[in-house]
mmCIF file of C-alpha atoms and ligand atoms in Angstrom:
data_model
loop_
_atom_site.group_PDB
_atom_site.id
_atom_site.type_symbol
_atom_site.label_atom_id
_atom_site.label_comp_id
_atom_site.label_asym_id
_atom_site.label_seq_id
_atom_site.Cartn_x
_atom_site.Cartn_y
_atom_site.Cartn_z
ATOM 1 C CA MET A 14 2.867 -25.793 -30.429
ATOM 2 C CA SER A 15 1.019 -25.338 -33.757
ATOM 3 C CA LEU A 16 2.717 -24.807 -37.105
ATOM 4 C CA LEU A 17 1.603 -21.168 -37.098
ATOM 5 C CA THR A 18 2.980 -20.486 -33.611
ATOM 6 C CA GLY A 19 6.247 -22.110 -34.710
ATOM 7 C CA MET A 20 6.405 -19.942 -37.827
ATOM 8 C CA LEU A 21 5.711 -16.774 -35.862
ATOM 9 C CA GLN A 22 8.709 -17.563 -33.683
ATOM 10 C CA LEU A 23 10.940 -17.247 -36.722
ATOM 11 C CA LEU A 24 10.029 -13.574 -36.957
ATOM 12 C CA PRO A 25 11.535 -10.840 -34.765
ATOM 13 C CA PRO A 26 9.401 -10.708 -31.580
ATOM 14 C CA GLU A 27 7.717 -7.387 -32.173
ATOM 15 C CA THR A 28 6.925 -8.220 -35.816
ATOM 16 C CA ALA A 29 5.497 -11.566 -34.682
ATOM 17 C CA HIS A 30 3.316 -9.738 -32.171
ATOM 18 C CA ASN A 31 2.016 -7.321 -34.826
ATOM 19 C CA VAL A 32 1.282 -10.206 -37.221
ATOM 20 C CA THR A 33 -0.524 -12.027 -34.390
ATOM 21 C CA ILE A 34 -2.664 -8.949 -33.778
ATOM 22 C CA GLN A 35 -3.703 -8.755 -37.431
ATOM 23 C CA LEU A 36 -4.335 -12.509 -37.663
ATOM 24 C CA THR A 37 -6.368 -12.504 -34.472
ATOM 25 C CA LYS A 38 -8.368 -9.452 -35.501
ATOM 26 C CA TYR A 39 -9.259 -10.571 -38.992
ATOM 27 C CA GLY A 40 -9.175 -14.341 -38.591
ATOM 28 C CA SER A 41 -11.139 -14.531 -35.372
ATOM 29 C CA LEU A 42 -13.830 -16.736 -36.932
ATOM 30 C CA LEU A 43 -11.182 -19.428 -37.345
ATOM 31 C CA LEU A 44 -10.230 -19.398 -33.684
ATOM 32 C CA SER A 45 -11.439 -22.348 -31.675
ATOM 33 C CA LYS A 46 -13.958 -21.639 -28.945
ATOM 34 C CA GLY A 47 -12.915 -21.426 -25.328
ATOM 35 C CA PHE A 48 -13.566 -24.303 -22.955
ATOM 36 C CA GLN A 49 -16.193 -23.685 -20.298
ATOM 37 C CA ASP A 50 -16.997 -25.460 -17.060
ATOM 38 C CA GLN A 51 -19.131 -24.372 -14.140
ATOM 39 C CA SER A 52 -16.390 -25.301 -11.654
ATOM 40 C CA LEU A 53 -14.245 -22.461 -13.048
ATOM 41 C CA HIS A 54 -16.917 -19.808 -12.727
ATOM 42 C CA THR A 55 -16.079 -17.247 -10.060
ATOM 43 C CA ASN A 56 -17.473 -13.984 -8.693
ATOM 44 C CA VAL A 57 -14.983 -11.345 -7.659
ATOM 45 C CA LYS A 58 -15.883 -7.840 -6.479
ATOM 46 C CA GLY A 59 -19.338 -8.127 -7.966
ATOM 47 C CA LEU A 60 -17.987 -9.180 -11.361
ATOM 48 C CA SER A 61 -18.859 -12.551 -12.823
ATOM 49 C CA PHE A 62 -15.844 -14.321 -14.390
ATOM 50 C CA ARG A 63 -16.404 -17.345 -16.674
ATOM 51 C CA ASN A 64 -13.034 -18.574 -15.433
ATOM 52 C CA PRO A 65 -10.188 -17.060 -13.391
ATOM 53 C CA LEU A 66 -7.613 -16.900 -16.201
ATOM 54 C CA GLY A 67 -6.968 -13.552 -17.864
ATOM 55 C CA ILE A 68 -4.581 -12.146 -20.416
ATOM 56 C CA ALA A 69 -2.194 -9.755 -18.672
ATOM 57 C CA ALA A 70 -1.725 -6.134 -19.697
ATOM 58 C CA GLY A 71 0.598 -5.365 -22.595
ATOM 59 C CA PHE A 72 -0.680 -7.940 -25.069
ATOM 60 C CA ASP A 73 -3.665 -5.863 -26.182
ATOM 61 C CA LYS A 74 -2.375 -2.352 -25.554
ATOM 62 C CA ASN A 75 -5.040 -0.656 -27.695
ATOM 63 C CA ALA A 76 -8.118 -2.742 -26.801
ATOM 64 C CA GLU A 77 -8.238 -4.135 -30.349
ATOM 65 C CA LEU A 78 -8.456 -7.838 -29.514
ATOM 66 C CA ILE A 79 -10.990 -8.029 -26.712
ATOM 67 C CA ASP A 80 -13.527 -10.273 -28.469
ATOM 68 C CA PRO A 81 -11.057 -12.768 -30.010
ATOM 69 C CA LEU A 82 -9.168 -13.080 -26.695
ATOM 70 C CA LEU A 83 -12.393 -13.822 -24.851
ATOM 71 C CA LYS A 84 -13.370 -16.245 -27.600
ATOM 72 C CA ILE A 85 -10.240 -18.386 -27.253
ATOM 73 C CA GLY A 86 -11.088 -18.969 -23.616
ATOM 74 C CA PHE A 87 -9.762 -16.180 -21.399
ATOM 75 C CA GLY A 88 -12.165 -15.308 -18.597
ATOM 76 C CA PHE A 89 -11.011 -11.706 -18.700
ATOM 77 C CA VAL A 90 -8.868 -9.348 -20.695
ATOM 78 C CA GLU A 91 -6.773 -6.547 -19.255
ATOM 79 C CA CYS A 92 -6.166 -4.002 -22.023
ATOM 80 C CA GLY A 93 -3.453 -1.334 -21.996
ATOM 81 C CA THR A 94 -1.294 0.104 -20.656
ATOM 82 C CA VAL A 95 -2.951 3.094 -22.273
ATOM 83 C CA THR A 96 -1.661 6.646 -21.830
ATOM 84 C CA PRO A 97 -3.592 9.908 -22.447
ATOM 85 C CA MET A 98 -1.760 10.705 -25.708
ATOM 86 C CA PRO A 99 -0.483 8.243 -28.330
ATOM 87 C CA GLN A 100 3.239 7.505 -28.052
ATOM 88 C CA PHE A 101 5.839 5.448 -29.893
ATOM 89 C CA GLY A 102 7.663 4.096 -26.837
ATOM 90 C CA ASN A 103 11.385 3.355 -26.692
ATOM 91 C CA SER A 104 13.570 2.813 -29.731
ATOM 92 C CA LYS A 105 13.678 -0.615 -31.396
ATOM 93 C CA PRO A 106 14.720 -3.371 -30.895
ATOM 94 C CA ARG A 107 12.923 -3.440 -27.576
ATOM 95 C CA VAL A 108 11.521 -6.972 -27.213
ATOM 96 C CA PHE A 109 13.823 -9.980 -26.823
ATOM 97 C CA ARG A 110 12.597 -13.548 -26.830
ATOM 98 C CA LEU A 111 14.589 -15.933 -24.623
ATOM 99 C CA LYS A 112 13.114 -19.157 -25.940
ATOM 100 C CA LYS A 113 15.475 -21.401 -24.015
ATOM 101 C CA TYR A 114 14.119 -19.973 -20.754
ATOM 102 C CA ASN A 115 10.475 -19.475 -21.807
ATOM 103 C CA ALA A 116 11.064 -15.817 -21.078
ATOM 104 C CA ILE A 117 10.947 -12.380 -22.643
ATOM 105 C CA ILE A 118 12.824 -9.187 -21.864
ATOM 106 C CA ASN A 119 11.034 -6.059 -23.029
ATOM 107 C CA ARG A 120 11.620 -2.345 -22.810
ATOM 108 C CA LEU A 121 8.688 -1.204 -24.947
ATOM 109 C CA GLY A 122 7.927 1.890 -22.840
ATOM 110 C CA PHE A 123 4.123 2.120 -23.179
ATOM 111 C CA ASN A 124 3.862 2.202 -26.969
ATOM 112 C CA ASN A 125 0.157 2.745 -27.628
ATOM 113 C CA LYS A 126 -2.344 4.644 -29.741
ATOM 114 C CA GLY A 127 -3.644 6.813 -26.894
ATOM 115 C CA GLU A 128 -6.850 7.117 -24.922
ATOM 116 C CA LYS A 129 -9.207 8.257 -27.729
ATOM 117 C CA ARG A 130 -8.596 5.199 -29.907
ATOM 118 C CA PHE A 131 -8.606 2.923 -26.846
ATOM 119 C CA VAL A 132 -12.038 4.100 -25.678
ATOM 120 C CA LYS A 133 -13.464 3.829 -29.202
ATOM 121 C CA ASN A 134 -12.293 0.204 -29.411
ATOM 122 C CA LEU A 135 -13.478 -0.554 -25.899
ATOM 123 C CA ILE A 136 -16.975 0.740 -26.610
ATOM 124 C CA SER A 137 -17.334 -1.066 -29.927
ATOM 125 C CA ALA A 138 -16.281 -4.514 -28.607
ATOM 126 C CA LYS A 139 -19.040 -7.020 -27.798
ATOM 127 C CA LYS A 140 -17.257 -7.853 -24.519
ATOM 128 C CA LYS A 141 -18.684 -11.278 -23.689
ATOM 129 C CA GLY A 142 -16.498 -11.439 -20.601
ATOM 130 C CA ILE A 143 -14.790 -9.117 -18.148
ATOM 131 C CA VAL A 144 -12.614 -6.292 -19.483
ATOM 132 C CA GLY A 145 -10.193 -4.252 -17.391
ATOM 133 C CA SER A 146 -8.213 -1.210 -18.480
ATOM 134 C CA ASN A 147 -4.635 -0.663 -17.354
ATOM 135 C CA ILE A 148 -3.563 2.990 -17.264
ATOM 136 C CA GLY A 149 -0.275 4.882 -17.179
ATOM 137 C CA PRO A 150 1.235 8.299 -17.873
ATOM 138 C CA ASN A 151 2.865 9.618 -21.039
ATOM 139 C CA LYS A 152 6.642 9.496 -20.969
ATOM 140 C CA ASP A 153 7.064 13.242 -21.534
ATOM 141 C CA SER A 154 4.246 14.259 -19.195
ATOM 142 C CA LYS A 155 5.034 17.131 -16.799
ATOM 143 C CA ASN A 156 2.856 15.576 -14.114
ATOM 144 C CA PHE A 157 2.455 11.787 -14.019
ATOM 145 C CA ILE A 158 -0.301 11.886 -11.396
ATOM 146 C CA ASP A 159 -2.442 14.253 -13.491
ATOM 147 C CA ASP A 160 -2.140 11.829 -16.397
ATOM 148 C CA TYR A 161 -3.560 8.962 -14.321
ATOM 149 C CA LEU A 162 -6.478 11.105 -13.150
ATOM 150 C CA LYS A 163 -7.181 12.404 -16.633
ATOM 151 C CA ILE A 164 -7.240 8.963 -18.179
ATOM 152 C CA TYR A 165 -9.120 7.345 -15.319
ATOM 153 C CA ARG A 166 -11.992 9.800 -15.853
ATOM 154 C CA LYS A 167 -12.117 8.891 -19.540
ATOM 155 C CA ILE A 168 -11.978 5.115 -19.364
ATOM 156 C CA SER A 169 -13.564 3.941 -16.121
ATOM 157 C CA VAL A 170 -17.142 4.141 -17.361
ATOM 158 C CA SER A 171 -16.473 1.694 -20.239
ATOM 159 C CA SER A 172 -14.286 -0.695 -18.182
ATOM 160 C CA ASP A 173 -15.274 -3.399 -15.696
ATOM 161 C CA TYR A 174 -12.252 -2.521 -13.577
ATOM 162 C CA VAL A 175 -9.258 -0.204 -13.813
ATOM 163 C CA THR A 176 -5.626 -1.027 -13.048
ATOM 164 C CA ILE A 177 -3.186 1.649 -11.958
ATOM 165 C CA ASN A 178 0.178 0.642 -13.338
ATOM 166 C CA VAL A 179 3.010 2.079 -11.266
ATOM 167 C CA SER A 180 5.346 -0.824 -11.882
ATOM 168 C CA SER A 181 6.555 -0.932 -15.492
ATOM 169 C CA PRO A 182 10.323 -0.588 -15.510
ATOM 170 C CA ASN A 183 10.515 0.996 -18.963
ATOM 171 C CA THR A 184 9.196 4.502 -18.374
ATOM 172 C CA GLU A 185 11.818 6.525 -16.584
ATOM 173 C CA ALA A 186 10.894 7.334 -12.971
ATOM 174 C CA LEU A 187 7.554 5.475 -13.152
ATOM 175 C CA ARG A 188 8.457 3.096 -10.339
ATOM 176 C CA GLU A 189 9.222 6.161 -8.182
ATOM 177 C CA LEU A 190 5.458 6.514 -7.951
ATOM 178 C CA GLN A 191 5.510 3.532 -5.614
ATOM 179 C CA ARG A 192 7.207 5.757 -3.027
ATOM 180 C CA LYS A 193 4.862 6.601 -0.174
ATOM 181 C CA GLU A 194 4.715 10.355 -0.769
ATOM 182 C CA TYR A 195 3.656 9.943 -4.424
ATOM 183 C CA LEU A 196 1.538 6.817 -4.093
ATOM 184 C CA GLU A 197 -0.493 8.372 -1.298
ATOM 185 C CA VAL A 198 -1.424 11.373 -3.449
ATOM 186 C CA LEU A 199 -2.196 9.182 -6.464
ATOM 187 C CA LEU A 200 -4.422 6.752 -4.566
ATOM 188 C CA ARG A 201 -6.168 9.468 -2.584
ATOM 189 C CA GLU A 202 -7.039 11.491 -5.677
ATOM 190 C CA ILE A 203 -8.086 8.571 -7.823
ATOM 191 C CA SER A 204 -10.242 7.051 -5.087
ATOM 192 C CA GLN A 205 -11.962 10.416 -4.670
ATOM 193 C CA ILE A 206 -12.932 10.415 -8.332
ATOM 194 C CA ARG A 207 -14.108 6.800 -8.038
ATOM 195 C CA ASP A 208 -16.257 7.576 -4.998
ATOM 196 C CA GLU A 209 -18.049 10.336 -6.873
ATOM 197 C CA GLU A 210 -18.976 8.059 -9.765
ATOM 198 C CA THR A 211 -22.527 6.712 -10.088
ATOM 199 C CA LYS A 212 -21.293 3.203 -10.760
ATOM 200 C CA ARG A 213 -18.261 2.415 -8.621
ATOM 201 C CA LYS A 214 -15.654 0.406 -10.529
ATOM 202 C CA PRO A 215 -13.055 -1.772 -8.784
ATOM 203 C CA ILE A 216 -9.543 -0.330 -8.853
ATOM 204 C CA MET A 217 -6.478 -2.572 -8.875
ATOM 205 C CA LEU A 218 -2.877 -1.520 -8.229
ATOM 206 C CA LYS A 219 -0.177 -3.346 -10.194
ATOM 207 C CA ILE A 220 3.144 -3.688 -8.402
ATOM 208 C CA ASP A 221 6.630 -4.925 -9.263
ATOM 209 C CA PRO A 222 8.428 -7.975 -7.845
ATOM 210 C CA ASP A 223 11.702 -6.210 -7.030
ATOM 211 C CA ASN A 224 10.948 -4.695 -3.619
ATOM 212 C CA SER A 225 11.214 -5.570 0.063
ATOM 213 C CA ASN A 226 8.396 -6.829 2.273
ATOM 214 C CA ASP A 227 8.536 -3.537 4.206
ATOM 215 C CA HIS A 228 7.838 -1.735 0.989
ATOM 216 C CA TYR A 229 4.895 -4.031 0.173
ATOM 217 C CA SER A 230 3.503 -3.476 3.683
ATOM 218 C CA MET A 231 3.603 0.272 3.142
ATOM 219 C CA ILE A 232 1.736 -0.191 -0.155
ATOM 220 C CA LEU A 233 -0.883 -2.386 1.541
ATOM 221 C CA ASN A 234 -1.475 0.276 4.190
ATOM 222 C CA LEU A 235 -2.255 2.808 1.497
ATOM 223 C CA VAL A 236 -4.393 0.316 -0.415
ATOM 224 C CA ASP A 237 -6.401 -0.206 2.750
ATOM 225 C CA LYS A 238 -6.597 3.502 3.603
ATOM 226 C CA TYR A 239 -7.996 4.460 0.190
ATOM 227 C CA ASN A 240 -10.187 1.392 -0.350
ATOM 228 C CA ILE A 241 -8.333 0.162 -3.379
ATOM 229 C CA ASP A 242 -9.984 -3.136 -4.304
ATOM 230 C CA GLY A 243 -6.961 -5.247 -5.060
ATOM 231 C CA VAL A 244 -3.351 -5.709 -6.057
ATOM 232 C CA ILE A 245 -1.883 -7.332 -9.168
ATOM 233 C CA ALA A 246 1.364 -9.129 -8.363
ATOM 234 C CA THR A 247 3.459 -8.758 -10.407
ATOM 235 C CA ASN A 248 4.781 -6.816 -13.332
ATOM 236 C CA THR A 249 8.075 -7.733 -15.044
ATOM 237 C CA SER A 250 11.328 -7.822 -13.073
ATOM 238 C CA LEU A 251 14.552 -5.892 -13.372
ATOM 239 C CA SER A 252 16.336 -8.738 -11.619
ATOM 240 C CA ARG A 253 18.070 -11.552 -13.484
ATOM 241 C CA PRO A 254 17.512 -14.803 -11.556
ATOM 242 C CA GLU A 255 20.355 -17.291 -11.253
ATOM 243 C CA ILE A 256 18.883 -19.553 -13.922
ATOM 244 C CA LEU A 257 19.776 -16.928 -16.555
ATOM 245 C CA ARG A 258 23.477 -16.958 -15.626
ATOM 246 C CA ASP A 259 24.542 -18.221 -19.038
ATOM 247 C CA LEU A 260 22.404 -15.698 -20.869
ATOM 248 C CA ASP A 261 24.737 -14.677 -23.643
ATOM 249 C CA GLU A 262 23.045 -11.362 -24.240
ATOM 250 C CA LYS A 263 22.734 -8.764 -21.561
ATOM 251 C CA ARG A 264 19.482 -7.088 -22.522
ATOM 252 C CA GLU A 265 18.042 -4.207 -20.526
ATOM 253 C CA GLY A 266 14.348 -4.236 -19.662
ATOM 254 C CA GLY A 267 11.712 -6.124 -17.738
ATOM 255 C CA LEU A 268 11.998 -9.888 -17.508
ATOM 256 C CA SER A 269 8.837 -11.996 -17.766
ATOM 257 C CA GLY A 270 7.946 -15.665 -18.100
ATOM 258 C CA ALA A 271 9.113 -18.803 -16.297
ATOM 259 C CA PRO A 272 12.201 -17.275 -14.573
ATOM 260 C CA ILE A 273 10.095 -14.783 -12.588
ATOM 261 C CA LYS A 274 7.508 -17.274 -11.335
ATOM 262 C CA ASP A 275 9.104 -17.837 -7.928
ATOM 263 C CA LEU A 276 9.715 -14.152 -7.439
ATOM 264 C CA SER A 277 6.085 -13.246 -8.219
ATOM 265 C CA ASP A 278 4.795 -16.131 -6.105
ATOM 266 C CA LYS A 279 6.834 -14.882 -3.152
ATOM 267 C CA VAL A 280 5.224 -11.455 -3.372
ATOM 268 C CA LEU A 281 1.755 -12.983 -3.767
ATOM 269 C CA LYS A 282 2.303 -15.186 -0.735
ATOM 270 C CA PHE A 283 3.369 -12.233 1.384
ATOM 271 C CA LEU A 284 0.451 -10.057 0.265
ATOM 272 C CA TYR A 285 -2.141 -12.733 1.039
ATOM 273 C CA ARG A 286 -0.768 -13.286 4.522
ATOM 274 C CA GLU A 287 -0.638 -9.579 5.266
ATOM 275 C CA THR A 288 -4.108 -8.694 4.016
ATOM 276 C CA ASN A 289 -6.201 -11.394 5.664
ATOM 277 C CA GLN A 290 -8.143 -11.812 2.460
ATOM 278 C CA GLU A 291 -9.563 -8.307 2.674
ATOM 279 C CA ILE A 292 -8.437 -7.310 -0.787
ATOM 280 C CA ILE A 293 -8.465 -9.165 -4.085
ATOM 281 C CA LEU A 294 -5.187 -10.478 -5.427
ATOM 282 C CA ILE A 295 -4.450 -11.202 -9.066
ATOM 283 C CA GLY A 296 -1.403 -13.437 -9.499
ATOM 284 C CA VAL A 297 0.734 -12.976 -12.608
ATOM 285 C CA GLY A 298 4.283 -13.930 -13.516
ATOM 286 C CA GLY A 299 5.584 -17.121 -15.071
ATOM 287 C CA VAL A 300 2.295 -18.948 -15.555
ATOM 288 C CA GLY A 301 2.543 -21.567 -18.309
ATOM 289 C CA SER A 302 0.365 -24.460 -17.135
ATOM 290 C CA ALA A 303 -2.750 -25.323 -15.135
ATOM 291 C CA LEU A 304 -0.522 -26.250 -12.230
ATOM 292 C CA ASP A 305 1.035 -22.781 -12.245
ATOM 293 C CA VAL A 306 -2.440 -21.220 -12.225
ATOM 294 C CA TYR A 307 -3.603 -23.525 -9.443
ATOM 295 C CA ASN A 308 -0.508 -22.827 -7.324
ATOM 296 C CA LYS A 309 -1.118 -19.095 -7.501
ATOM 297 C CA ILE A 310 -4.760 -19.619 -6.547
ATOM 298 C CA LYS A 311 -3.755 -21.802 -3.618
ATOM 299 C CA LEU A 312 -1.320 -19.074 -2.530
ATOM 300 C CA GLY A 313 -4.199 -16.593 -2.405
ATOM 301 C CA ALA A 314 -4.903 -15.278 -5.892
ATOM 302 C CA SER A 315 -8.591 -15.024 -6.772
ATOM 303 C CA LEU A 316 -7.672 -14.486 -10.398
ATOM 304 C CA VAL A 317 -4.560 -15.254 -12.462
ATOM 305 C CA GLN A 318 -3.082 -13.745 -15.621
ATOM 306 C CA LEU A 319 -0.456 -14.721 -18.154
ATOM 307 C CA TYR A 320 1.299 -13.188 -21.125
ATOM 308 C CA THR A 321 4.709 -14.648 -22.005
ATOM 309 C CA SER A 322 3.686 -18.322 -22.243
ATOM 310 C CA LEU A 323 1.014 -17.409 -24.809
ATOM 311 C CA THR A 324 3.702 -16.179 -27.197
ATOM 312 C CA PHE A 325 5.458 -19.550 -26.968
ATOM 313 C CA GLY A 326 2.440 -21.851 -26.665
ATOM 314 C CA GLY A 327 -0.104 -20.159 -28.963
ATOM 315 C CA PRO A 328 -3.868 -19.808 -28.393
ATOM 316 C CA GLN A 329 -4.444 -23.554 -27.900
ATOM 317 C CA LEU A 330 -2.556 -23.247 -24.592
ATOM 318 C CA ILE A 331 -5.564 -21.546 -23.012
ATOM 319 C CA ASN A 332 -8.028 -24.417 -23.492
ATOM 320 C CA LYS A 333 -5.371 -26.869 -22.349
ATOM 321 C CA ILE A 334 -4.839 -24.919 -19.137
ATOM 322 C CA LEU A 335 -8.575 -24.655 -18.462
ATOM 323 C CA ILE A 336 -9.249 -28.354 -19.075
ATOM 324 C CA ASP A 337 -6.313 -29.386 -16.872
ATOM 325 C CA LEU A 338 -7.385 -26.908 -14.191
ATOM 326 C CA VAL A 339 -10.803 -28.539 -13.878
ATOM 327 C CA LYS A 340 -9.053 -31.882 -13.295
ATOM 328 C CA LEU A 341 -6.828 -30.400 -10.595
ATOM 329 C CA ILE A 342 -9.792 -28.869 -8.777
ATOM 330 C CA LYS A 343 -11.774 -32.121 -8.901
ATOM 331 C CA ASP A 344 -8.774 -34.224 -7.805
ATOM 332 C CA ASP A 345 -8.594 -32.070 -4.678
ATOM 333 C CA GLY A 346 -12.294 -32.577 -4.004
ATOM 334 C CA PHE A 347 -13.389 -28.987 -4.681
ATOM 335 C CA THR A 348 -16.526 -28.236 -6.648
ATOM 336 C CA ASN A 349 -15.507 -24.687 -7.514
ATOM 337 C CA ILE A 350 -12.188 -22.915 -8.027
ATOM 338 C CA SER A 351 -13.039 -20.257 -5.428
ATOM 339 C CA GLU A 352 -12.823 -22.910 -2.694
ATOM 340 C CA ALA A 353 -9.095 -23.305 -3.405
ATOM 341 C CA VAL A 354 -8.141 -19.648 -2.885
ATOM 342 C CA GLY A 355 -5.396 -19.420 -0.271
ATOM 343 C CA VAL A 356 -5.593 -23.038 0.945
ATOM 344 C CA ASN A 357 -1.806 -23.406 0.827
ATOM 345 C CA ASN A 358 -1.121 -20.129 2.575
ATOM 346 C CA GLN A 359 -3.039 -20.154 5.858
HETATM 347 C C1 LIG B 19 6.065 -7.604 -24.247
HETATM 348 C C2 LIG B 19 5.408 -7.271 -22.936
HETATM 349 C C3 LIG B 19 4.730 -6.058 -22.770
HETATM 350 C C4 LIG B 19 4.136 -5.749 -21.543
HETATM 351 N N1 LIG B 19 3.456 -4.569 -21.404
HETATM 352 C C5 LIG B 19 2.827 -4.298 -20.235
HETATM 353 C C6 LIG B 19 2.056 -3.111 -20.093
HETATM 354 O O1 LIG B 19 1.888 -2.324 -21.019
HETATM 355 N N2 LIG B 19 1.491 -2.875 -18.883
HETATM 356 C C7 LIG B 19 1.611 -3.723 -17.810
HETATM 357 O O2 LIG B 19 1.060 -3.467 -16.741
HETATM 358 N N3 LIG B 19 2.320 -4.867 -17.935
HETATM 359 C C8 LIG B 19 2.921 -5.166 -19.118
HETATM 360 N N4 LIG B 19 3.623 -6.324 -19.240
HETATM 361 C C9 LIG B 19 3.768 -7.220 -18.051
HETATM 362 C C10 LIG B 19 2.718 -8.327 -18.037
HETATM 363 O O3 LIG B 19 1.415 -7.807 -17.945
HETATM 364 C C11 LIG B 19 2.959 -9.283 -16.865
HETATM 365 O O4 LIG B 19 2.781 -8.586 -15.653
HETATM 366 C C12 LIG B 19 4.361 -9.880 -16.872
HETATM 367 O O5 LIG B 19 4.781 -10.153 -18.191
HETATM 368 C C13 LIG B 19 4.452 -11.179 -16.066
HETATM 369 O O6 LIG B 19 3.598 -12.177 -16.607
HETATM 370 P P1 LIG B 19 4.129 -13.346 -17.602
HETATM 371 O O7 LIG B 19 5.335 -13.957 -16.946
HETATM 372 O O8 LIG B 19 2.968 -14.280 -17.728
HETATM 373 O O9 LIG B 19 4.462 -12.700 -18.898
HETATM 374 C C14 LIG B 19 4.235 -6.659 -20.464
HETATM 375 C C15 LIG B 19 4.906 -7.876 -20.642
HETATM 376 C C16 LIG B 19 5.480 -8.184 -21.852
HETATM 377 C C17 LIG B 19 6.190 -9.511 -22.017
#
């Protein structure tokens, strides 16, 4: 951990995040360049990724940090969640750092500057890498599904892929959209818009880790029916794994970081087995090392994301992960990362 990362941890989490955004935006020339190696290069759904490691949604909610995040080594950036109108989110404090567990609990509630600002930032970025946009509805919207359709139309053309986020626990009733009757309408309507576009963009669906396998099977049926390109597993969890039993503070919100790794891996494992590799899986949840990335890939993820470990490890973590990942691939006798997808989950 660098001195700066250590100092940032002395600040309240949300302040530290805002300072990081400013530092990253205006000090990007000082950032060290990302590590590159041909063995990490991978093609997924017609998109060419320099490496399979991305920054998960929520870190760059307003698409302000695309270029610096790509510069420090990420192979892709998922911006958002963005909603049609700007909104403040839930009342503060709403982010809690659990350093002892390498975890965070947040109940931000889609704080963001809205679609107009997002698209402006997205268009003006140089984007030397893949950029996805993660979309959601406004909290006070009368019709959540209309919000997704509205925003999809606005952002898909400037994004390499679009993620439908129906899994954040901090917008009341959002997870209800994962119920069959709602999800079917949402996926049907959004896929119709996609199919009418001149340039078809991959659509990903981001799910939570708190459901049953029956529920995930139902989701996969709909994903298949409406040709959704992939699933992101997973968002934060409302559960509190056993390891947190001596957590002195009972904070409400979504848990992320090391304690949800097993939970997210379990979902990933199930999805890969069920889908016979027909859809793309992005593994996210508790990744803090090259080994964590590699495990998710061997369970069936074509791409992997992280968020929480970056707040504890700082930007230098990314190069470390990438360098170590190359070693892991070579030790196993692979020449390219794509050869390892699903090898531990056949
Ligand atoms: C502070 C914070 C804000 C987040 N905001 C979003 C968001 O806006 N949209 C989303 O889909 N996921 C959001 N997430 C979830 C992450 O994208 C990711 O799925 C989750 O944190 C698990 O990965 P991790 O353990 O590497 O952090 C957020 C996570 C954190 C910690």
